[in-house]
Amino acid sequence: MRKILIAVIPGLLVAIVVLAAGAVLYIRTTGLAAQPDPGRLETRLARRLRALAVPAEIRTMANPVAASAEATAAGMRHFARYCSLCHGNDGAGTGTAYGRGFFPKVPDMRLADTQQLSDGELFYIIENGVRFTGMPAFGTGTADPQGETLVWQLIHFVRRLPTLGAGELAEMEALNPL
Ligand code: HEC
């Protein structure tokens, strides 16, 4: 055992020094600034890891709120009040003071990367937020059973984002907090 430890310790020390040097280099070269876009590899990896965090039984959940014009409209009103600040009314994430300022950036939710997420994945993200990013958790847990219904209505609206019309955008503007 002692022999193994003696053989392993130098390698471990070198690894710690290399990791520490890498961390200092990362901090010095990036300045930990939020302005740049993360690299493509970093983005892919982060999305994979995020997908891994969603339990299978939630990923495969179907939206329990039936699709209807009312459900989408309720989601739209909620989105205008609580989400547009970062995501923009159109979901593009480019038209707001906050949207472009995050690292990672707010994604364009009209595009395939978001639309390909299952309803369950969207539910998990909105309920729990995404750690190490600017995406807050909106889940109210058991304190407010209505909260989950709101999230499922929001998901109906997220599905509507790619085909949003000028009338809906005007309606949302009237509800925006800022
Ligand atoms: C304070 C800013 C902020 C607010 C407010 C906010 N978001 Fe986000 N959201 C983010 C950021 C930043 C990301 C990117 C997270 C990541 O890269 O994993 C994100 C990611 C998401 C995603 C994942 C999309 C994808 O393709 O990765 C969904 C869905 C989402 N937000 C929905 C919402 C909804 C619905 C609301 C309102 C209830 C909301 N967000 C409010 C900042 C915000």
XYZ file of C-alpha atoms and ligand atoms in Angstrom:
221
model
C 0.000 0.000 0.000
C 2.762 2.441 0.993
C 4.617 1.630 -2.193
C 1.529 2.377 -4.288
C 1.036 5.714 -2.485
C 4.681 6.694 -3.005
C 4.359 5.856 -6.704
C 1.059 7.763 -7.153
C 1.729 10.941 -5.108
C 4.175 12.633 -7.555
C 1.730 12.150 -10.428
C -1.100 13.529 -8.297
C 0.963 16.601 -7.354
C 1.824 17.270 -11.003
C -1.877 16.954 -11.916
C -2.852 19.449 -9.170
C -0.193 21.953 -10.317
C -1.277 21.604 -13.978
C -4.964 22.055 -13.037
C -4.209 25.096 -10.862
C -2.080 26.638 -13.650
C -4.914 25.938 -16.127
C -7.441 27.627 -13.814
C -5.216 30.729 -13.390
C -4.642 30.876 -17.167
C -8.419 30.588 -17.802
C -9.159 33.395 -15.341
C -6.377 35.662 -16.671
C -7.157 35.169 -20.367
C -10.969 35.378 -20.100
C -11.098 37.906 -17.234
C -14.198 35.828 -16.316
C -16.079 38.287 -18.541
C -19.644 37.422 -19.548
C -19.559 39.207 -22.932
C -18.006 36.541 -25.183
C -19.922 33.621 -26.646
C -18.973 30.235 -25.220
C -17.214 28.007 -27.766
C -19.268 25.509 -29.786
C -17.697 22.547 -28.059
C -18.373 24.087 -24.641
C -22.005 24.746 -25.599
C -22.519 21.188 -26.867
C -20.951 19.725 -23.769
C -23.021 21.957 -21.459
C -26.259 20.964 -23.243
C -25.334 17.271 -22.982
C -24.618 17.622 -19.266
C -27.859 19.529 -18.742
C -29.799 16.762 -20.535
C -28.119 14.233 -18.266
C -29.491 16.066 -15.232
C -33.131 15.511 -16.240
C -34.534 12.287 -14.727
C -35.950 9.932 -17.398
C -39.455 9.956 -15.863
C -39.601 13.754 -16.207
C -38.050 13.851 -19.709
C -40.796 11.571 -21.023
C -43.687 13.386 -19.286
C -46.457 14.587 -21.575
C -47.953 18.048 -21.026
C -50.915 17.399 -18.662
C -52.514 20.733 -19.656
C -54.471 20.118 -22.880
C -53.411 22.256 -25.830
C -55.895 25.101 -26.348
C -55.908 28.759 -27.359
C -56.612 29.666 -23.695
C -53.654 27.668 -22.359
C -51.278 29.239 -24.906
C -52.654 32.730 -24.168
C -52.204 32.211 -20.409
C -48.619 31.060 -21.085
C -48.047 34.101 -23.279
C -49.193 36.521 -20.568
C -46.988 34.827 -18.002
C -44.043 34.845 -20.397
C -44.467 38.588 -21.051
C -44.398 39.275 -17.297
C -41.657 36.911 -16.134
C -39.543 35.697 -19.049
C -39.383 38.444 -21.680
C -36.986 40.473 -19.566
C -34.233 38.031 -20.606
C -35.721 36.063 -23.501
C -37.529 38.911 -25.316
C -41.215 38.685 -26.275
C -40.269 36.846 -29.469
C -38.027 34.347 -27.611
C -34.982 35.325 -29.693
C -33.106 36.620 -26.656
C -31.440 39.438 -28.568
C -33.775 42.368 -28.061
C -33.468 42.906 -24.315
C -30.959 44.598 -22.052
C -30.259 41.300 -20.294
C -30.548 38.693 -23.030
C -27.115 39.134 -24.598
C -25.301 39.807 -21.340
C -25.223 36.285 -19.942
C -22.573 33.606 -20.173
C -23.872 31.328 -21.605
C -26.177 33.525 -23.722
C -29.925 33.261 -23.666
C -30.679 30.880 -26.548
C -33.002 31.711 -29.450
C -35.925 29.570 -28.329
C -37.546 29.650 -31.788
C -34.778 27.429 -33.145
C -34.516 23.644 -33.333
C -32.119 23.287 -30.367
C -34.893 24.441 -28.017
C -37.889 23.142 -29.944
C -36.338 19.656 -30.034
C -36.325 19.490 -26.227
C -39.186 17.344 -24.918
C -42.036 18.948 -22.942
C -40.648 17.196 -19.865
C -37.173 18.694 -20.410
C -38.646 22.175 -20.801
C -40.661 21.600 -17.626
C -37.550 20.540 -15.704
C -35.555 23.571 -16.922
C -38.295 26.092 -16.084
C -39.090 24.520 -12.705
C -35.492 24.071 -11.550
C -33.536 26.681 -13.490
C -30.030 25.899 -14.762
C -27.190 26.119 -12.282
C -24.112 28.181 -13.352
C -26.244 30.141 -15.863
C -28.627 33.099 -15.609
C -31.716 30.879 -15.923
C -33.642 31.126 -12.620
C -35.832 28.380 -11.131
C -39.519 29.234 -11.296
C -40.891 26.156 -9.500
C -43.074 26.850 -6.496
C -43.023 23.204 -5.406
C -45.938 21.978 -3.357
C -46.479 25.448 -1.865
C -48.588 26.406 -4.868
C -50.071 23.572 -6.978
C -51.171 26.214 -9.504
C -47.474 26.875 -10.184
C -46.995 23.657 -12.157
C -50.049 24.383 -14.289
C -48.538 27.765 -15.138
C -45.286 26.111 -16.221
C -47.168 23.670 -18.488
C -49.065 26.628 -20.001
C -45.712 28.365 -20.561
C -44.555 25.272 -22.461
C -47.563 25.535 -24.807
C -46.446 29.105 -25.438
C -42.773 28.135 -25.969
C -44.024 25.799 -28.759
C -45.855 28.773 -30.281
C -42.738 31.036 -30.392
C -41.590 30.073 -33.929
C -44.910 31.264 -35.433
C -45.733 34.261 -33.223
C -47.678 37.079 -34.940
C -47.486 40.885 -34.682
C -50.799 41.032 -32.771
C -49.508 38.741 -30.030
C -46.233 40.677 -29.779
C -48.168 43.940 -29.317
C -50.314 42.320 -26.621
C -47.167 41.174 -24.831
C -45.537 44.605 -24.964
C -48.450 46.004 -22.986
C -47.721 43.426 -20.243
C -43.920 43.806 -20.078
C -42.765 45.014 -16.640
C -40.056 47.335 -18.048
C -32.747 36.424 -15.594
C -32.816 35.968 -16.954
C -33.795 34.902 -17.327
C -35.148 34.882 -17.053
C -35.994 35.916 -16.294
C -35.643 33.676 -17.675
N -34.640 33.002 -18.296
Fe -34.804 31.244 -19.318
N -32.808 31.236 -19.658
C -31.926 32.199 -19.263
C -30.586 31.798 -19.658
C -29.315 32.589 -19.411
C -30.702 30.557 -20.300
C -29.571 29.695 -20.871
C -29.336 28.524 -19.943
C -28.396 27.494 -20.509
O -27.556 27.826 -21.340
O -28.503 26.312 -20.096
C -32.114 30.236 -20.277
C -32.631 29.061 -20.825
C -33.976 28.761 -20.880
C -34.527 27.574 -21.512
C -33.719 26.483 -22.197
C -33.699 26.721 -23.682
C -32.596 25.998 -24.387
O -32.732 25.664 -25.566
O -31.542 25.783 -23.782
C -35.877 27.639 -21.382
C -36.901 26.640 -21.892
C -36.181 28.857 -20.665
N -35.003 29.520 -20.368
C -37.455 29.273 -20.355
C -37.725 30.392 -19.558
C -39.064 30.758 -19.127
C -40.345 30.048 -19.524
C -38.932 31.864 -18.328
C -39.994 32.607 -17.558
C -40.837 31.829 -16.674
C -37.509 32.204 -18.295
N -36.817 31.286 -19.044
C -36.974 33.288 -17.634
C -32.228 33.370 -18.600
C -33.483 33.715 -18.111
